[in-house]
Tab-separated table of C-alpha atoms in Angstrom:
chain	number	residue	atom	x	y	z
A	1	MET	CA	99.280	-76.931	119.417
A	2	LEU	CA	96.574	-76.069	116.977
A	3	LYS	CA	97.696	-75.311	113.427
A	4	ILE	CA	96.883	-71.830	112.007
A	5	TYR	CA	95.651	-71.897	108.360
A	6	GLU	CA	96.713	-69.054	106.110
A	7	LEU	CA	95.668	-67.868	102.638
A	8	SER	CA	99.214	-67.995	101.279
A	9	ASP	CA	98.526	-71.456	99.780
A	10	PRO	CA	94.702	-71.816	99.482
A	11	PRO	CA	94.531	-75.340	97.942
A	12	LYS	CA	96.831	-76.758	100.572
A	13	ALA	CA	95.032	-74.902	103.376
A	14	ILE	CA	91.627	-76.178	102.243
A	15	SER	CA	92.939	-79.718	102.067
A	16	GLU	CA	94.370	-79.562	105.551
A	17	PHE	CA	91.247	-77.941	106.924
A	18	LEU	CA	88.914	-80.613	105.523
A	19	SER	CA	91.243	-83.335	106.697
A	20	ALA	CA	91.168	-81.873	110.191
A	21	VAL	CA	87.372	-81.609	110.185
A	22	PHE	CA	86.682	-85.145	108.977
A	23	LYS	CA	89.483	-86.650	111.003
A	24	GLY	CA	88.533	-84.738	114.116
A	25	GLY	CA	90.079	-87.359	116.266
A	26	ARG	CA	93.545	-86.580	115.035
A	27	GLN	CA	93.523	-82.851	115.570
A	28	ARG	CA	91.252	-80.500	117.501
A	29	LEU	CA	90.256	-77.064	116.295
A	30	CYS	CA	88.731	-74.450	118.476
A	31	LYS	CA	85.529	-72.870	117.313
A	32	ARG	CA	87.173	-69.484	117.026
A	33	GLN	CA	89.777	-70.799	114.613
A	34	ILE	CA	87.154	-72.606	112.561
A	35	ARG	CA	84.962	-69.503	112.251
A	36	GLY	CA	87.929	-67.341	111.096
A	37	PHE	CA	89.006	-69.925	108.601
A	38	THR	CA	85.507	-70.491	107.283
A	39	LEU	CA	84.885	-66.777	106.701
A	40	ARG	CA	88.116	-66.315	104.791
A	41	TYR	CA	87.679	-69.324	102.557
A	42	ALA	CA	84.009	-68.764	102.002
A	43	ILE	CA	84.875	-65.452	100.377
A	44	PHE	CA	87.595	-67.134	98.336
A	45	LEU	CA	85.264	-69.896	97.132
A	46	LEU	CA	82.579	-67.379	96.133
A	47	LEU	CA	85.075	-65.396	94.058
A	48	ALA	CA	86.388	-68.571	92.403
A	49	ALA	CA	82.858	-69.727	91.584
A	50	ALA	CA	81.966	-66.326	90.062
A	51	LEU	CA	85.107	-66.384	87.923
A	52	ALA	CA	84.404	-69.903	86.694
A	53	LEU	CA	80.814	-68.973	85.867
A	54	GLN	CA	81.939	-65.923	83.854
A	55	THR	CA	84.546	-67.979	81.939
A	56	GLY	CA	81.942	-70.602	81.089
A	57	CYS	CA	79.533	-67.983	79.775
A	58	GLU	CA	82.202	-66.348	77.628
A	59	SER	CA	83.232	-69.707	76.138
A	60	LYS	CA	79.615	-70.423	75.243
A	61	GLN	CA	79.255	-66.986	73.627
A	62	ALA	CA	82.497	-67.314	71.541
A	63	THR	CA	81.884	-68.200	67.840
A	64	THR	CA	84.052	-69.127	64.863
A	65	PRO	CA	85.401	-65.949	63.049
A	66	ALA	CA	83.770	-65.102	59.705
A	67	PRO	CA	85.797	-65.683	56.510
A	68	PRO	CA	87.635	-62.531	55.382
A	69	LYS	CA	86.115	-60.560	52.524
A	70	VAL	CA	88.077	-60.274	49.294
A	71	THR	CA	87.413	-59.069	45.756
A	72	VAL	CA	88.022	-61.564	42.955
A	73	SER	CA	88.098	-61.040	39.195
A	74	LEU	CA	88.813	-63.004	36.059
A	75	PRO	CA	92.012	-61.919	34.284
A	76	ILE	CA	91.824	-59.808	31.135
A	77	VAL	CA	92.477	-61.595	27.851
A	78	GLN	CA	93.555	-59.080	25.224
A	79	GLU	CA	95.562	-58.905	22.018
A	80	ILE	CA	98.662	-56.826	22.681
A	81	ILE	CA	102.003	-55.758	21.228
A	82	GLU	CA	104.995	-55.593	23.529
A	83	TRP	CA	106.994	-52.367	23.336
A	84	ASP	CA	110.562	-52.219	24.591
A	85	GLU	CA	111.761	-49.071	26.294
A	86	TYR	CA	115.292	-47.665	26.362
A	87	THR	CA	117.028	-44.559	27.581
A	88	GLY	CA	118.730	-42.496	24.901
A	89	ARG	CA	120.476	-39.195	24.422
A	90	LEU	CA	119.613	-36.581	21.828
A	91	GLU	CA	122.342	-35.454	19.449
A	92	ALA	CA	122.415	-33.015	16.561
A	93	THR	CA	122.597	-34.364	13.040
A	94	GLU	CA	125.254	-31.706	12.334
A	95	ASN	CA	127.702	-30.236	14.810
A	96	VAL	CA	130.153	-27.598	13.556
A	97	GLU	CA	133.078	-25.889	15.256
A	98	VAL	CA	133.386	-22.417	13.744
A	99	ARG	CA	137.041	-21.504	13.157
A	100	ALA	CA	138.694	-18.792	11.088
A	101	ARG	CA	140.469	-19.640	7.828
A	102	VAL	CA	142.757	-16.616	8.060
A	103	SER	CA	144.629	-14.949	10.867
A	104	GLY	CA	144.090	-11.409	12.054
A	105	TYR	CA	142.456	-9.213	14.635
A	106	LEU	CA	138.745	-9.802	15.302
A	107	GLN	CA	137.005	-6.652	14.140
A	108	SER	CA	133.302	-7.281	14.842
A	109	ILE	CA	130.720	-9.896	15.931
A	110	HIS	CA	127.310	-10.113	14.277
A	111	PHE	CA	125.147	-12.618	16.215
A	112	THR	CA	123.373	-12.994	19.544
A	113	ASP	CA	124.558	-15.754	21.846
A	114	GLY	CA	122.257	-18.775	21.713
A	115	ALA	CA	120.236	-17.566	18.729
A	116	ILE	CA	119.053	-19.536	15.719
A	117	VAL	CA	121.213	-18.719	12.696
A	118	LYS	CA	120.748	-19.650	9.061
A	119	LYS	CA	123.354	-20.938	6.683
A	120	GLY	CA	125.326	-18.003	5.235
A	121	ASP	CA	124.566	-15.533	8.068
A	122	LEU	CA	127.511	-13.268	8.953
A	123	LEU	CA	129.003	-14.182	12.340
A	124	PHE	CA	132.492	-12.587	12.634
A	125	VAL	CA	134.594	-10.094	10.697
A	126	ILE	CA	138.375	-10.202	10.861
A	127	ASP	CA	140.258	-7.031	9.904
A	128	PRO	CA	140.387	-7.323	6.062
A	129	ARG	CA	142.833	-4.495	5.333
A	130	PRO	CA	146.039	-6.587	5.181
A	131	TYR	CA	144.338	-9.030	2.832
A	132	GLN	CA	142.880	-6.287	0.666
A	133	ALA	CA	146.382	-4.821	0.326
A	134	GLU	CA	147.588	-8.233	-0.791
A	135	VAL	CA	144.855	-8.273	-3.423
A	136	ASP	CA	146.055	-4.918	-4.713
A	137	ARG	CA	149.660	-6.110	-4.821
A	138	VAL	CA	149.016	-9.318	-6.760
A	139	THR	CA	146.649	-7.472	-9.066
A	140	ALA	CA	149.487	-5.109	-9.957
A	141	GLU	CA	151.801	-8.046	-10.535
A	142	LEU	CA	149.188	-9.563	-12.842
A	143	GLN	CA	148.996	-6.380	-14.848
A	144	LEU	CA	152.811	-6.321	-15.113
A	145	ALA	CA	152.804	-9.904	-16.342
A	146	GLN	CA	150.146	-9.084	-18.902
A	147	ALA	CA	152.276	-6.197	-20.232
A	148	ARG	CA	155.286	-8.481	-20.529
A	149	LEU	CA	153.122	-10.984	-22.346
A	150	GLU	CA	152.078	-8.389	-24.925
A	151	LEU	CA	155.738	-7.455	-25.518
A	152	ALA	CA	156.749	-11.088	-25.818
A	153	LYS	CA	153.977	-11.727	-28.346
A	154	SER	CA	155.123	-8.778	-30.461
A	155	ASP	CA	158.738	-9.976	-30.370
A	156	TYR	CA	157.674	-13.451	-31.367
A	157	VAL	CA	155.621	-12.178	-34.346
A	158	ARG	CA	158.549	-10.066	-35.595
A	159	ALA	CA	160.931	-12.965	-35.132
A	160	GLN	CA	158.754	-15.183	-37.336
A	161	LYS	CA	158.765	-12.601	-40.136
A	162	LEU	CA	162.518	-12.059	-39.907
A	163	LEU	CA	163.127	-15.773	-39.914
A	164	GLN	CA	161.359	-16.047	-43.259
A	165	PHE	CA	163.943	-13.712	-44.781
A	166	ARG	CA	166.715	-15.348	-42.775
A	167	ALA	CA	167.361	-12.044	-41.036
A	168	ILE	CA	167.759	-13.830	-37.686
A	169	SER	CA	168.922	-17.226	-36.707
A	170	GLN	CA	166.659	-20.097	-35.791
A	171	GLU	CA	168.048	-19.966	-32.258
A	172	GLU	CA	166.977	-16.368	-31.833
A	173	ALA	CA	163.495	-17.185	-33.075
A	174	ASP	CA	163.198	-20.092	-30.618
A	175	THR	CA	164.287	-17.851	-27.731
A	176	ARG	CA	161.595	-15.314	-28.488
A	177	ALA	CA	158.980	-18.099	-28.719
A	178	ALA	CA	160.005	-19.416	-25.286
A	179	THR	CA	159.902	-15.916	-23.844
A	180	GLU	CA	156.331	-15.548	-25.121
A	181	ARG	CA	155.284	-18.846	-23.451
A	182	GLN	CA	156.927	-17.804	-20.172
A	183	ALA	CA	155.069	-14.528	-20.217
A	184	GLN	CA	151.822	-16.419	-20.816
A	185	GLU	CA	152.439	-18.663	-17.786
A	186	SER	CA	153.342	-15.654	-15.656
A	187	VAL	CA	149.954	-14.137	-16.464
A	188	GLU	CA	148.196	-17.387	-15.415
A	189	ALA	CA	150.150	-17.444	-12.156
A	190	GLY	CA	149.244	-13.842	-11.527
A	191	ARG	CA	145.586	-14.579	-12.032
A	192	ALA	CA	145.784	-17.491	-9.551
A	193	ASN	CA	147.474	-15.227	-6.992
A	194	VAL	CA	144.696	-12.681	-7.383
A	195	LYS	CA	142.032	-15.391	-6.802
A	196	ALA	CA	143.821	-16.626	-3.666
A	197	ALA	CA	144.159	-13.108	-2.313
A	198	LYS	CA	140.495	-12.398	-2.934
A	199	LEU	CA	139.559	-15.656	-1.180
A	200	ASN	CA	141.503	-14.535	1.886
A	201	VAL	CA	139.538	-11.301	1.849
A	202	GLU	CA	136.304	-13.351	1.755
A	203	PHE	CA	137.556	-15.514	4.614
A	204	THR	CA	137.785	-12.444	6.825
A	205	ARG	CA	133.979	-12.603	6.868
A	206	VAL	CA	133.135	-15.767	8.877
A	207	THR	CA	129.619	-17.002	8.030
A	208	ALA	CA	127.416	-19.793	9.403
A	209	PRO	CA	128.146	-23.068	7.574
A	210	ILE	CA	124.816	-24.661	8.620
A	211	THR	CA	121.402	-23.668	9.942
A	212	GLY	CA	121.010	-24.267	13.662
A	213	ARG	CA	121.429	-22.875	17.141
A	214	ILE	CA	124.678	-21.051	17.812
A	215	SER	CA	126.574	-21.131	21.090
A	216	ARG	CA	128.171	-18.149	22.824
A	217	LYS	CA	131.120	-16.257	21.350
A	218	LEU	CA	134.352	-17.731	22.648
A	219	VAL	CA	136.505	-14.793	21.497
A	220	THR	CA	135.705	-11.104	21.875
A	221	GLU	CA	136.492	-8.216	19.561
A	222	GLY	CA	140.088	-7.034	19.387
A	223	ASN	CA	141.701	-10.427	19.965
A	224	LEU	CA	144.196	-11.897	17.551
A	225	ILE	CA	142.729	-14.860	15.689
A	226	ASN	CA	144.887	-17.712	14.508
A	227	GLY	CA	143.402	-19.235	11.373
A	228	GLY	CA	144.095	-21.586	8.530
A	229	THR	CA	145.942	-24.216	10.613
A	230	ALA	CA	145.109	-27.349	12.603
A	231	GLU	CA	145.161	-25.227	15.756
A	232	SER	CA	142.975	-22.409	14.477
A	233	THR	CA	141.162	-20.397	17.130
A	234	LEU	CA	137.706	-21.799	18.014
A	235	LEU	CA	135.228	-18.946	17.687
A	236	THR	CA	131.939	-20.700	18.536
A	237	THR	CA	129.899	-23.820	17.749
A	238	ILE	CA	126.648	-24.448	15.896
A	239	VAL	CA	124.356	-27.480	16.184
A	240	SER	CA	121.543	-28.286	13.801
A	241	MET	CA	118.083	-28.618	15.366
A	242	ASP	CA	115.745	-30.146	12.804
A	243	PRO	CA	115.811	-33.092	12.323
A	244	ILE	CA	117.532	-34.524	15.389
A	245	TYR	CA	119.080	-37.873	16.325
A	246	VAL	CA	118.576	-39.993	19.432
A	247	TYR	CA	121.180	-42.643	20.199
A	248	PHE	CA	120.313	-45.607	22.433
A	249	GLU	CA	121.782	-48.997	23.282
A	250	ALA	CA	120.036	-52.381	23.413
A	251	ASP	CA	121.387	-55.298	25.420
A	252	GLU	CA	122.544	-58.482	23.754
A	253	ARG	CA	119.387	-60.466	24.568
A	254	SER	CA	117.157	-57.770	23.078
A	255	TYR	CA	119.314	-57.578	19.957
A	256	LEU	CA	119.007	-61.336	19.480
A	257	LYS	CA	115.234	-61.104	19.919
A	258	TYR	CA	114.954	-58.514	17.145
A	259	ALA	CA	117.255	-60.565	14.913
A	260	ARG	CA	115.112	-63.681	15.422
A	261	LEU	CA	111.921	-61.783	14.635
A	262	SER	CA	113.466	-60.601	11.383
A	263	GLN	CA	114.823	-64.050	10.473
A	264	ASN	CA	111.444	-65.685	11.095
A	265	GLY	CA	109.637	-63.152	8.952
A	266	LYS	CA	107.713	-61.679	11.878
A	267	GLY	CA	109.131	-58.197	11.489
A	268	PRO	CA	111.337	-56.154	9.152
A	269	SER	CA	114.998	-55.616	9.894
A	270	SER	CA	115.773	-52.122	11.159
A	271	ARG	CA	118.812	-52.107	8.879
A	272	GLN	CA	116.576	-52.322	5.820
A	273	ALA	CA	113.273	-50.751	6.872
A	274	LYS	CA	112.344	-47.605	8.763
A	275	SER	CA	111.090	-49.252	11.957
A	276	PRO	CA	108.880	-46.851	13.956
A	277	VAL	CA	110.212	-45.446	17.224
A	278	TYR	CA	108.401	-43.315	19.802
A	279	LEU	CA	110.060	-40.756	22.046
A	280	ALA	CA	109.244	-38.908	25.261
A	281	LEU	CA	111.227	-36.392	27.269
A	282	ALA	CA	111.625	-36.659	31.021
A	283	ASP	CA	108.567	-34.461	31.725
A	284	GLU	CA	106.282	-35.878	29.018
A	285	LYS	CA	103.605	-38.516	29.560
A	286	GLY	CA	103.174	-41.214	27.007
A	287	PHE	CA	105.331	-41.151	23.899
A	288	PRO	CA	103.993	-38.273	21.788
A	289	ARG	CA	106.808	-38.080	19.200
A	290	LYS	CA	107.220	-40.546	16.360
A	291	GLY	CA	110.368	-41.204	14.355
A	292	TYR	CA	112.161	-44.119	12.744
A	293	ILE	CA	115.410	-46.061	13.083
A	294	ASP	CA	117.955	-45.106	10.430
A	295	PHE	CA	121.106	-46.793	11.739
A	296	VAL	CA	122.167	-49.920	13.653
A	297	ASP	CA	125.841	-50.384	14.429
A	298	ASN	CA	127.874	-53.179	12.828
A	299	ARG	CA	129.073	-54.751	16.084
A	300	LEU	CA	128.301	-55.011	19.779
A	301	ASP	CA	130.428	-53.021	22.165
A	302	PRO	CA	132.655	-55.671	23.825
A	303	LYS	CA	132.941	-53.555	26.978
A	304	THR	CA	129.210	-53.148	27.609
A	305	GLY	CA	127.713	-55.973	25.544
A	306	THR	CA	125.258	-53.587	23.901
A	307	MET	CA	124.339	-52.688	20.338
A	308	ALA	CA	124.037	-48.999	19.439
A	309	GLY	CA	121.068	-47.773	17.445
A	310	ARG	CA	120.009	-44.380	16.144
A	311	ALA	CA	116.607	-42.921	15.385
A	312	VAL	CA	115.615	-39.722	13.575
A	313	PHE	CA	112.862	-37.387	14.792
A	314	SER	CA	111.341	-34.226	13.404
A	315	ASN	CA	111.972	-31.184	15.600
A	316	SER	CA	110.056	-28.392	13.922
A	317	ASP	CA	109.015	-26.923	17.289
A	318	LEU	CA	112.676	-26.981	18.470
A	319	ALA	CA	111.596	-28.610	21.750
A	320	LEU	CA	114.243	-31.318	21.421
A	321	THR	CA	117.678	-30.055	22.397
A	322	PRO	CA	120.948	-31.938	21.804
A	323	GLY	CA	122.253	-33.484	24.999
A	324	LEU	CA	118.875	-34.187	26.603
A	325	PHE	CA	118.046	-37.636	27.914
A	326	ALA	CA	114.936	-39.194	26.435
A	327	ARG	CA	112.922	-42.404	26.663
A	328	VAL	CA	112.448	-44.291	23.420
A	329	ARG	CA	110.033	-47.127	22.760
A	330	LEU	CA	110.155	-49.550	19.855
A	331	GLN	CA	108.174	-52.638	18.935
A	332	GLY	CA	109.403	-55.736	20.749
A	333	SER	CA	106.983	-58.388	19.471
A	334	THR	CA	104.245	-59.162	17.008
A	335	SER	CA	100.634	-58.991	18.221
A	336	TYR	CA	99.475	-61.925	20.361
A	337	GLU	CA	96.721	-62.783	22.877
A	338	ALA	CA	97.924	-62.213	26.435
A	339	VAL	CA	96.638	-62.706	29.979
A	340	LEU	CA	96.679	-59.410	31.889
A	341	VAL	CA	96.116	-58.616	35.571
A	342	PRO	CA	96.442	-55.483	37.725
A	343	ASP	CA	100.023	-55.111	38.883
A	344	GLU	CA	98.938	-54.654	42.506
A	345	ALA	CA	97.417	-58.175	42.532
A	346	ILE	CA	100.911	-59.689	42.305
A	347	GLY	CA	102.891	-60.500	45.427
A	348	SER	CA	106.591	-61.116	45.976
A	349	ASP	CA	108.098	-64.064	47.810
A	350	GLN	CA	111.799	-63.287	47.813
A	351	ALA	CA	112.791	-63.698	44.157
A	352	GLN	CA	109.505	-65.371	43.174
A	353	LYS	CA	106.262	-63.710	42.094
A	354	PHE	CA	102.871	-65.137	43.024
A	355	VAL	CA	99.136	-64.514	42.988
A	356	PHE	CA	96.260	-65.775	45.100
A	357	VAL	CA	93.359	-67.471	43.298
A	358	MET	CA	90.085	-68.806	44.677
A	359	ASN	CA	88.975	-72.343	43.847
A	360	GLY	CA	85.424	-73.726	43.645
A	361	ASP	CA	84.853	-73.969	47.422
A	362	ASN	CA	86.117	-70.417	48.097
A	363	THR	CA	89.496	-71.635	49.330
A	364	VAL	CA	92.604	-69.599	48.585
A	365	GLU	CA	95.334	-71.154	46.438
A	366	TYR	CA	98.937	-69.933	46.083
A	367	ARG	CA	100.160	-69.735	42.468
A	368	MET	CA	103.677	-69.016	41.270
A	369	VAL	CA	103.600	-66.938	38.082
A	370	GLN	CA	106.049	-65.846	35.394
A	371	LEU	CA	105.683	-62.166	34.572
A	372	GLY	CA	105.921	-60.288	31.305
A	373	PRO	CA	106.090	-56.539	30.689
A	374	LEU	CA	103.749	-53.870	32.009
A	375	VAL	CA	101.263	-52.871	29.291
A	376	HIS	CA	99.230	-49.720	29.957
A	377	GLY	CA	99.096	-50.379	33.697
A	378	PHE	CA	98.440	-54.133	33.475
A	379	ARG	CA	100.990	-56.895	33.940
A	380	VAL	CA	101.353	-59.671	31.380
A	381	ILE	CA	101.253	-63.167	32.961
A	382	ARG	CA	103.202	-65.611	30.807
A	383	GLU	CA	102.750	-68.720	32.964
A	384	GLY	CA	100.917	-69.802	36.112
A	385	LEU	CA	97.440	-68.311	35.597
A	386	LYS	CA	94.515	-69.518	33.490
A	387	ILE	CA	91.901	-67.318	31.884
A	388	ASP	CA	89.134	-68.887	34.042
A	389	ASP	CA	90.946	-68.493	37.381
A	390	TRP	CA	89.306	-66.176	39.906
A	391	LEU	CA	92.132	-63.891	40.928
A	392	ILE	CA	92.119	-62.064	44.275
A	393	VAL	CA	92.648	-58.408	43.322
A	394	SER	CA	91.668	-56.720	46.600
A	395	GLY	CA	92.141	-57.845	50.198
A	396	ILE	CA	95.316	-59.748	49.381
A	397	GLN	CA	96.755	-58.956	52.801
A	398	ARG	CA	93.880	-60.904	54.395
A	399	ALA	CA	94.315	-63.948	52.160
A	400	LYS	CA	96.404	-67.000	52.957
A	401	ALA	CA	96.818	-70.322	51.196
A	402	GLY	CA	94.199	-72.813	52.425
A	403	LEU	CA	91.988	-70.157	54.016
A	404	LYS	CA	88.318	-69.885	53.105
A	405	VAL	CA	87.241	-66.405	52.026
A	406	SER	CA	84.043	-64.501	51.364
A	407	PRO	CA	84.431	-63.369	47.719
A	408	GLU	CA	82.926	-60.417	45.920
A	409	ARG	CA	83.088	-61.039	42.176
A	410	ARG	CA	83.857	-57.988	40.070
A	411	ASP	CA	85.145	-57.345	36.548
A	412	ILE	CA	88.487	-55.593	36.125
A	413	SER	CA	87.798	-52.082	34.884
A	414	VAL	CA	89.563	-51.037	31.684
A	415	SER	CA	89.287	-47.565	30.190
A	416	LYS	CA	87.734	-47.458	26.719
A	417	GLN	CA	90.623	-45.243	25.654
A	418	VAL	CA	93.168	-48.025	26.142
A	419	ASP	CA	94.575	-49.426	22.903
A	420	PHE	CA	96.745	-52.397	23.841
A	421	LEU	CA	98.349	-52.389	20.392
A	422	SER	CA	99.513	-48.781	20.728
A	423	PRO	CA	102.757	-47.723	22.403
A	424	VAL	CA	101.100	-44.586	23.773
A	425	ALA	CA	99.021	-44.939	26.942
A	426	PRO	CA	95.883	-42.848	27.627
A	427	ALA	CA	95.802	-40.305	30.408
A	428	ALA	CA	94.392	-42.693	33.007
A	429	VAL	CA	93.464	-46.314	33.564
A	430	ASN	CA	91.150	-47.360	36.429
A	431	GLY	CA	91.203	-43.803	37.710
A	432	ARG	CA	94.994	-43.691	38.065
A	433	PRO	CA	97.677	-42.442	35.692
A	434	ALA	CA	98.492	-45.091	33.147
A	435	SER	CA	101.960	-46.451	32.924
A	436	GLY	CA	103.448	-45.374	29.651
């Protein structure tokens, strides 16, 4: 029988067909079969030839991709001062718990909750009548003692005259002299009792011991006040406002750095000199407030490994409130020449930091770098980058080590307002808010 050729396996079918044609003696094919086969495979060959022609044209048209475009700049070389930043908490220089010195019923209150009070302002009045009655009583006793003293003096004078004529015995004269001295001491005791009683009357008027902001009243009128003891009733509290302290803590490494700077003569010790400190609240940009360090603790906290410091700031506008968190910045180095780059030009490779630089033939190189602090929006590079290296600052995502690039050279823009020696940053750098 004649074999029927199908399109299910074209290469095999073509091979068998050609073999049958050129080896016609081995197998006969009817003309009808040959025509059907030829028509089918003629269409197939035409399609295959068209596809091959199109692929060849596309391969001829394909070209090598152009190098990616990047922006490169030389790093900034600038004299800077490093400023260390810490988080602190504001505290009042004076904090007073107002308590009564005498007991009694609270008669009246003379302040507004939360107001600023001055030293000596009347705050509370405790019912003074019992204490005024005590003043009257001891005053009467004093007058009685004074009368007895006058009588004793008269008796003593008469006794001295009678003794001259031996009208009385020496014993009687000595008794009258002792009675006169006792009367004198009774008068002194009476005077002391009168002073104490009058003090208690004064203590019924509770006044502000310092100038500052007062809290709310913790006891209302009509309540019995316990005073003059260790458990005296707390009436309110007052905190001073100007000046104000800020307490902060530096880690052990930072403390050692400051100590080394002082030992090497590169900076004064904060224990001996008023080292400048700058402060900013949570909603303030830059560090607009200037103060100085007035205290450094005598030991590190063994639990936290930190050293406590304290700075003093003027607070004439009363904007600083005790208890607020604040950022403080103090000088962390002497001035030196540093290499600076935009922070966005730095990449991260797990725990390592790197930059891409372009060499002389426009090939990208991978450089590991050691970073310093951020200074007014620019990152200090301590190691890994030279001042004449062309740094890729834009298009970093298109760069790869060993890849040729098409560079656009451009200087890094720095605002004229930037002072790299100042701890306070200008409003903007390179059109973006500066990092304070």
